[in-house]
Amino acid sequence: MDQRYDLVVIGGGSGGVRAARMSATYGARVAIIEEYRMGGTCVIRGCVPKKLFAYASRFHESFEIAESYGWSVNASFDWSVLKANKDKEIARLERAYTAGLDGAGVEIIKDRAVITGPNTVQLQQAGTTLEAKTILVAAGGRPFVPDIPGAEYGMTSNEAFELEALPHSILIEGGGYIAVEFANIFAGLGVHVTLLYRGDCILRGFEDELRRGLEDGLVRRGIKLIYETNLLEIRKSGDDLTAVFSDGIEAPFGAIMFGTGRRANTEGLGLDTVGVELNEDGTIPVDTYSRTTCPSVYAVGDITGRAALTPVAIREGAAFAETLFNDNPTEVDLSQLATAVFADPEIGTIGLTEKEAATHGDIDIYLAQFRPMINTLTDRTERMIFKLITDGNSGKVLGCHILGPGAAELIQLVAVPMGMGATKADFNRAIAVHPTAAEELVTFKKPTYSYRGGKRVG
Ligand SMILES: Cc1cc2nc3c(=O)[nH]c(=O)nc-3n(C[C@H](O)[C@H](O)[C@H](O)COP(=O)(O)OP(=O)(O)OC[C@H]3O[C@@H](n4cnc5c(N)ncnc54)[C@H](O)[C@@H]3O)c2cc1C
Ligand SMILES: NC(=O)c1ccc[n+]([C@@H]2O[C@H](COP(=O)([O-])OP(=O)(O)OC[C@H]3O[C@@H](n4cnc5c(N)ncnc54)[C@H](O)[C@@H]3O)[C@@H](O)[C@H]2O)c1
């Protein structure tokens, strides 16, 4: 076999697959190397199975509301059915990803790759070496587990997707996306959940009202929150695990999960042999064309530490292929990123938070908090939140933050006018769709309050 390629891609996840497929479509001879399953984190043990589990966990709430609308529901839940159906769907997606690469003429290699030179990649099992004009590193990341005694008894999101049975209770450490989303999933499926976070409120960096609103939602769903505390040790005690906390308290749980962040898969990849510099956290610094410090080596996706989101990895992979194999230099603009937290209630967010915007000049804040209509026949007091942040002079929308049902879908659409530089007047030109929650975005008459000269007024 002739093993010389225009491009060798390391990692068959969101970024690598998109780059490989597009580059091959533009006529490049491409090989992609994947050591685990084609599709990577998002498809196999990230966004997709997580969202399927989130759907499963939400039926519980719907059944509760249903009674206020006259329905009687006698429901039970079987984890093994959900797990089997999830596995089937993930296997289908994996086949679809493989077929897409095949169809584009990409050579798929199942092995572990190590870079051995600026133009060579070694396959660890096969023991052979591939030659490539360009190497694209799209090897993603893996869960980070704090180094504490008994950490091996805990699990991460990887194992949470493969559980044979649900635990009776779970302690989840962390206050970010994964910890919060999994706390919701497990609670919605009937597990007693405790969320342990070292800070003073979940989702640091998100808009304050949304953090507090989601926190209320978690508590309402029976999730116990422990703040400003760390997990110091895990001990096995019979079928359970004992958690030892930094305040000296010990408590038993059916399972313990770490949602304590992720690290780039740069270790043992041979990057040092070709002079690719790394950031302190192990990610690969790249320029706006995804170039590393070695001219023949590029990097996209989570491994670059830009933004660990699937659509970002895909956009970076596509821009790489455009630049190198379609003679169309394309930079990736990550200045306005919409993102969602698939919890209950849901968060959708884009642009500057109030705190960030207030340091940029005069701004106006439009804030609405109300019970979503579906709750009105129920005794649920939970509120929906819409916050728009606009430039005090031009009216340009700088940030939009939504908490409540459908927030992820809503923020996707808000991202379009915001990308076009829309102002509040542009939003107001749209006639409301009634009765909807999102009509708030086009019917705000005047700011709820403002900042002038960095000080809050009104
Ligand atoms: C639980 C969870 C939920 C998530 N939910 C969302 C969400 O809802 N929305 C969202 O946008 N993002 C979400 N993400 C993030 C998203 O999954 C990642 O941003 C995305 O998968 C990154 O793609 P990537 O191509 O950079 O890397 P990956 O998808 O991680 O792919 C890297 C691949 O490289 C392989 N690999 C690594 N080293 C080697 C080697 N040496 N040789 C061969 N192969 C190698 C790995 O096996 C892996 O398949 C979630 C992540 C997790 C963990
Ligand atoms: N809905 C989505 O789009 C989605 C969902 C899941 C993951 N993701 C992506 O994956 C990335 C990783 O998610 P994540 O939740 O693992 O990371 P994260 O950075 O969002 O959260 C990590 C949490 O762990 C805590 N932590 C870190 N080190 C710790 C330690 N030593 N001890 C105790 N606590 C510690 C942090 O304070 C933080 O609260 C996210 O940043 C996001 O980009 C996105």
Coordinates of C-alpha atoms in Angstrom, one line a residue, residues 168-413:
H168 CA -30.2 4.8 44.2
S169 CA -28.2 8.0 44.9
I170 CA -25.4 9.9 43.3
L171 CA -22.9 12.6 44.3
I172 CA -21.8 14.7 41.3
E173 CA -18.8 17.0 41.8
G174 CA -18.5 20.1 39.6
G175 CA -20.6 23.2 38.8
G176 CA -20.1 23.3 35.0
Y177 CA -22.1 22.0 32.0
I178 CA -21.6 18.3 32.5
A179 CA -22.2 18.3 36.3
V180 CA -25.4 20.3 36.0
E181 CA -26.7 18.4 33.0
F182 CA -26.1 15.0 34.5
A183 CA -27.5 16.2 37.9
N184 CA -30.8 16.9 36.0
I185 CA -30.7 13.7 34.0
F186 CA -30.2 11.5 37.1
A187 CA -32.8 13.4 39.2
G188 CA -35.4 13.3 36.4
L189 CA -34.9 9.5 36.2
G190 CA -35.6 9.1 40.0
V191 CA -32.0 9.0 41.4
H192 CA -31.4 11.0 44.6
V193 CA -28.8 13.6 43.5
T194 CA -26.4 15.7 45.4
L195 CA -24.3 18.3 43.5
L196 CA -21.1 19.3 45.1
Y197 CA -19.4 22.5 43.9
R198 CA -16.3 24.4 45.2
G199 CA -17.7 27.8 44.2
D200 CA -20.7 29.7 45.5
C201 CA -23.1 29.2 42.6
I202 CA -23.3 26.8 39.6
L203 CA -22.3 27.8 36.1
R204 CA -19.6 30.4 36.8
G205 CA -19.4 33.0 33.9
F206 CA -23.1 32.7 33.0
E207 CA -25.6 35.6 33.6
D208 CA -26.4 35.9 37.3
E209 CA -30.2 35.7 37.1
L210 CA -29.9 32.5 35.0
R211 CA -27.6 30.9 37.5
R212 CA -29.9 31.6 40.4
G213 CA -33.0 30.7 38.3
L214 CA -31.5 27.3 37.4
E215 CA -30.3 26.8 40.9
D216 CA -33.9 27.2 42.1
G217 CA -35.0 24.7 39.4
L218 CA -32.5 22.1 40.6
V219 CA -33.6 22.5 44.2
R220 CA -37.3 22.3 43.2
R221 CA -36.4 19.0 41.5
G222 CA -35.1 17.6 44.7
I223 CA -31.4 18.0 43.9
K224 CA -29.3 18.8 47.0
L225 CA -26.7 21.5 46.5
I226 CA -23.5 21.7 48.6
Y227 CA -21.3 24.7 47.9
E228 CA -17.8 25.8 48.8
T229 CA -16.8 22.3 49.6
N230 CA -14.5 19.8 47.9
L231 CA -14.4 16.0 47.8
L232 CA -11.3 14.8 49.6
E233 CA -11.6 11.0 49.5
I234 CA -13.8 8.2 48.4
R235 CA -14.0 4.9 50.3
K236 CA -15.7 1.7 49.4
S237 CA -18.2 0.6 52.0
G238 CA -20.2 -2.5 51.0
D239 CA -22.2 -1.8 47.9
D240 CA -22.0 2.0 48.5
L241 CA -19.3 4.6 48.4
T242 CA -18.4 6.9 51.2
A243 CA -17.6 10.5 50.3
V244 CA -15.3 12.4 52.6
F245 CA -15.9 16.2 52.3
S246 CA -13.5 19.1 53.0
D247 CA -15.7 20.2 55.9
G248 CA -15.0 16.8 57.6
I249 CA -18.5 15.4 56.9
E250 CA -18.8 11.8 55.5
A251 CA -21.8 10.5 53.6
P252 CA -22.7 7.3 51.7
F253 CA -23.8 7.4 48.0
G254 CA -24.7 4.7 45.5
A255 CA -22.3 6.3 43.0
I256 CA -20.0 9.3 42.7
M257 CA -19.4 11.1 39.4
F258 CA -16.7 13.7 38.5
G259 CA -17.9 16.6 36.4
T260 CA -14.7 18.4 37.1
G261 CA -13.7 19.5 33.6
R262 CA -11.8 18.0 30.7
R263 CA -8.1 17.9 29.5
A264 CA -6.7 18.0 26.0
N265 CA -5.5 14.6 24.6
T266 CA -2.0 16.0 23.8
E267 CA -0.1 13.6 26.1
G268 CA 1.9 10.9 24.2
L269 CA 1.0 12.3 20.8
G270 CA 4.6 13.1 19.8
L271 CA 3.9 16.9 19.5
D272 CA 7.2 17.7 21.3
T273 CA 9.2 15.8 18.6
V274 CA 8.0 18.3 16.0
G275 CA 8.2 21.5 18.0
V276 CA 4.5 22.0 18.6
E277 CA 4.3 24.3 21.6
L278 CA 1.6 23.7 24.2
N279 CA -0.3 26.0 26.5
E280 CA 0.1 25.4 30.3
D281 CA -3.2 23.4 30.4
G282 CA -2.0 21.1 27.7
T283 CA -4.0 22.6 24.8
I284 CA -2.4 23.5 21.5
P285 CA -2.2 27.2 20.7
V286 CA -3.2 27.9 17.1
D287 CA -3.7 31.0 14.9
T288 CA -7.0 31.9 13.2
Y289 CA -6.2 29.4 10.4
S290 CA -5.6 26.6 13.0
R291 CA -1.8 26.6 12.4
T292 CA 0.4 25.3 15.2
T293 CA 4.0 26.3 15.7
C294 CA 5.1 23.5 13.3
P295 CA 4.3 24.6 9.7
S296 CA 3.0 21.1 8.6
V297 CA 0.9 20.5 11.7
Y298 CA -2.6 22.0 12.2
A299 CA -5.1 21.5 15.1
V300 CA -8.9 21.9 15.4
G301 CA -11.5 21.3 18.0
D302 CA -11.3 20.8 21.8
I303 CA -7.6 20.1 21.7
T304 CA -7.0 23.7 20.9
G305 CA -8.8 25.0 24.0
R306 CA -10.7 27.6 21.9
A307 CA -14.3 26.6 22.8
A308 CA -15.2 23.0 23.6
L309 CA -18.4 22.8 21.5
T310 CA -19.2 20.6 18.6
P311 CA -20.3 23.3 16.2
V312 CA -17.0 25.1 16.9
A313 CA -14.9 22.0 16.1
I314 CA -17.0 21.5 12.9
R315 CA -16.6 25.1 11.8
E316 CA -12.8 24.9 12.5
G317 CA -12.5 21.6 10.5
A318 CA -14.4 23.1 7.6
A319 CA -12.3 26.3 7.6
F320 CA -9.1 24.2 7.6
A321 CA -10.3 22.3 4.5
E322 CA -11.4 25.5 2.7
T323 CA -8.0 27.1 3.4
L324 CA -5.7 24.2 2.5
F325 CA -7.6 22.3 -0.2
N326 CA -10.0 24.8 -1.8
D327 CA -7.6 27.8 -2.2
N328 CA -10.0 29.8 0.0
P329 CA -8.3 31.1 3.1
T330 CA -11.0 31.0 5.8
E331 CA -10.6 32.3 9.4
V332 CA -12.9 31.2 12.2
D333 CA -14.8 34.0 14.0
L334 CA -15.7 32.9 17.5
S335 CA -16.6 36.3 18.7
Q336 CA -20.3 35.5 19.1
L337 CA -21.0 32.0 20.3
A338 CA -24.5 30.8 21.3
T339 CA -24.6 27.9 23.7
A340 CA -27.1 26.0 25.8
V341 CA -27.2 24.1 29.0
F342 CA -29.7 21.2 28.6
A343 CA -31.0 21.2 32.1
D344 CA -34.4 21.8 33.5
P345 CA -35.1 24.7 33.2
E346 CA -33.0 25.1 30.1
I347 CA -30.4 27.9 29.5
G348 CA -29.8 29.5 26.1
T349 CA -27.2 32.3 26.0
I350 CA -25.2 34.4 23.6
G351 CA -23.0 37.5 23.8
L352 CA -22.0 39.6 26.7
T353 CA -23.3 39.2 30.2
E354 CA -24.5 42.3 32.1
K355 CA -21.3 42.4 34.1
E356 CA -19.1 42.2 31.0
A357 CA -21.2 44.7 29.0
A358 CA -21.2 47.3 31.8
T359 CA -17.4 47.6 31.5
H360 CA -17.8 48.3 27.7
G361 CA -19.7 51.6 28.0
D362 CA -23.4 52.7 28.4
I363 CA -25.8 49.9 28.2
D364 CA -29.6 49.2 28.6
I365 CA -31.0 46.1 30.2
Y366 CA -34.3 44.7 29.3
L367 CA -35.5 42.0 31.8
A368 CA -38.6 39.9 31.9
Q369 CA -39.4 37.2 34.5
F370 CA -42.7 35.5 34.5
R371 CA -44.4 32.1 34.9
P372 CA -44.5 30.4 31.5
M373 CA -48.1 29.8 30.4
I374 CA -47.8 26.0 30.7
N375 CA -47.3 26.4 34.4
T376 CA -50.4 28.6 34.9
L377 CA -52.8 25.7 35.5
T378 CA -50.3 24.0 37.8
D379 CA -48.9 24.9 41.2
R380 CA -45.5 25.4 39.8
T381 CA -44.0 28.8 40.6
E382 CA -40.9 28.5 38.4
R383 CA -40.4 31.6 36.2
M384 CA -39.0 32.0 32.8
I385 CA -36.3 34.7 32.3
F386 CA -35.5 36.8 29.3
K387 CA -32.6 39.3 29.4
L388 CA -31.5 41.5 26.5
I389 CA -28.5 43.7 26.8
T390 CA -28.2 46.6 24.3
D391 CA -25.7 49.4 23.6
G392 CA -27.1 52.6 25.2
N393 CA -26.4 54.7 22.2
S394 CA -26.8 52.5 19.1
G395 CA -29.3 50.0 20.5
K396 CA -27.2 47.2 19.2
V397 CA -28.0 43.9 20.9
L398 CA -24.9 42.8 22.8
G399 CA -26.2 39.9 24.7
C400 CA -29.3 37.7 25.1
H401 CA -29.9 35.3 28.0
I402 CA -32.9 33.0 28.3
L403 CA -33.9 30.5 31.0
G404 CA -36.9 28.3 30.6
P405 CA -38.6 25.8 28.3
G406 CA -37.2 25.9 24.7
A407 CA -34.3 28.2 25.6
A408 CA -31.8 26.3 23.5
E409 CA -34.0 26.5 20.4
L410 CA -34.7 30.2 21.0
I411 CA -31.1 31.2 21.3
Q412 CA -30.2 29.5 18.1
L413 CA -32.6 31.9 16.3

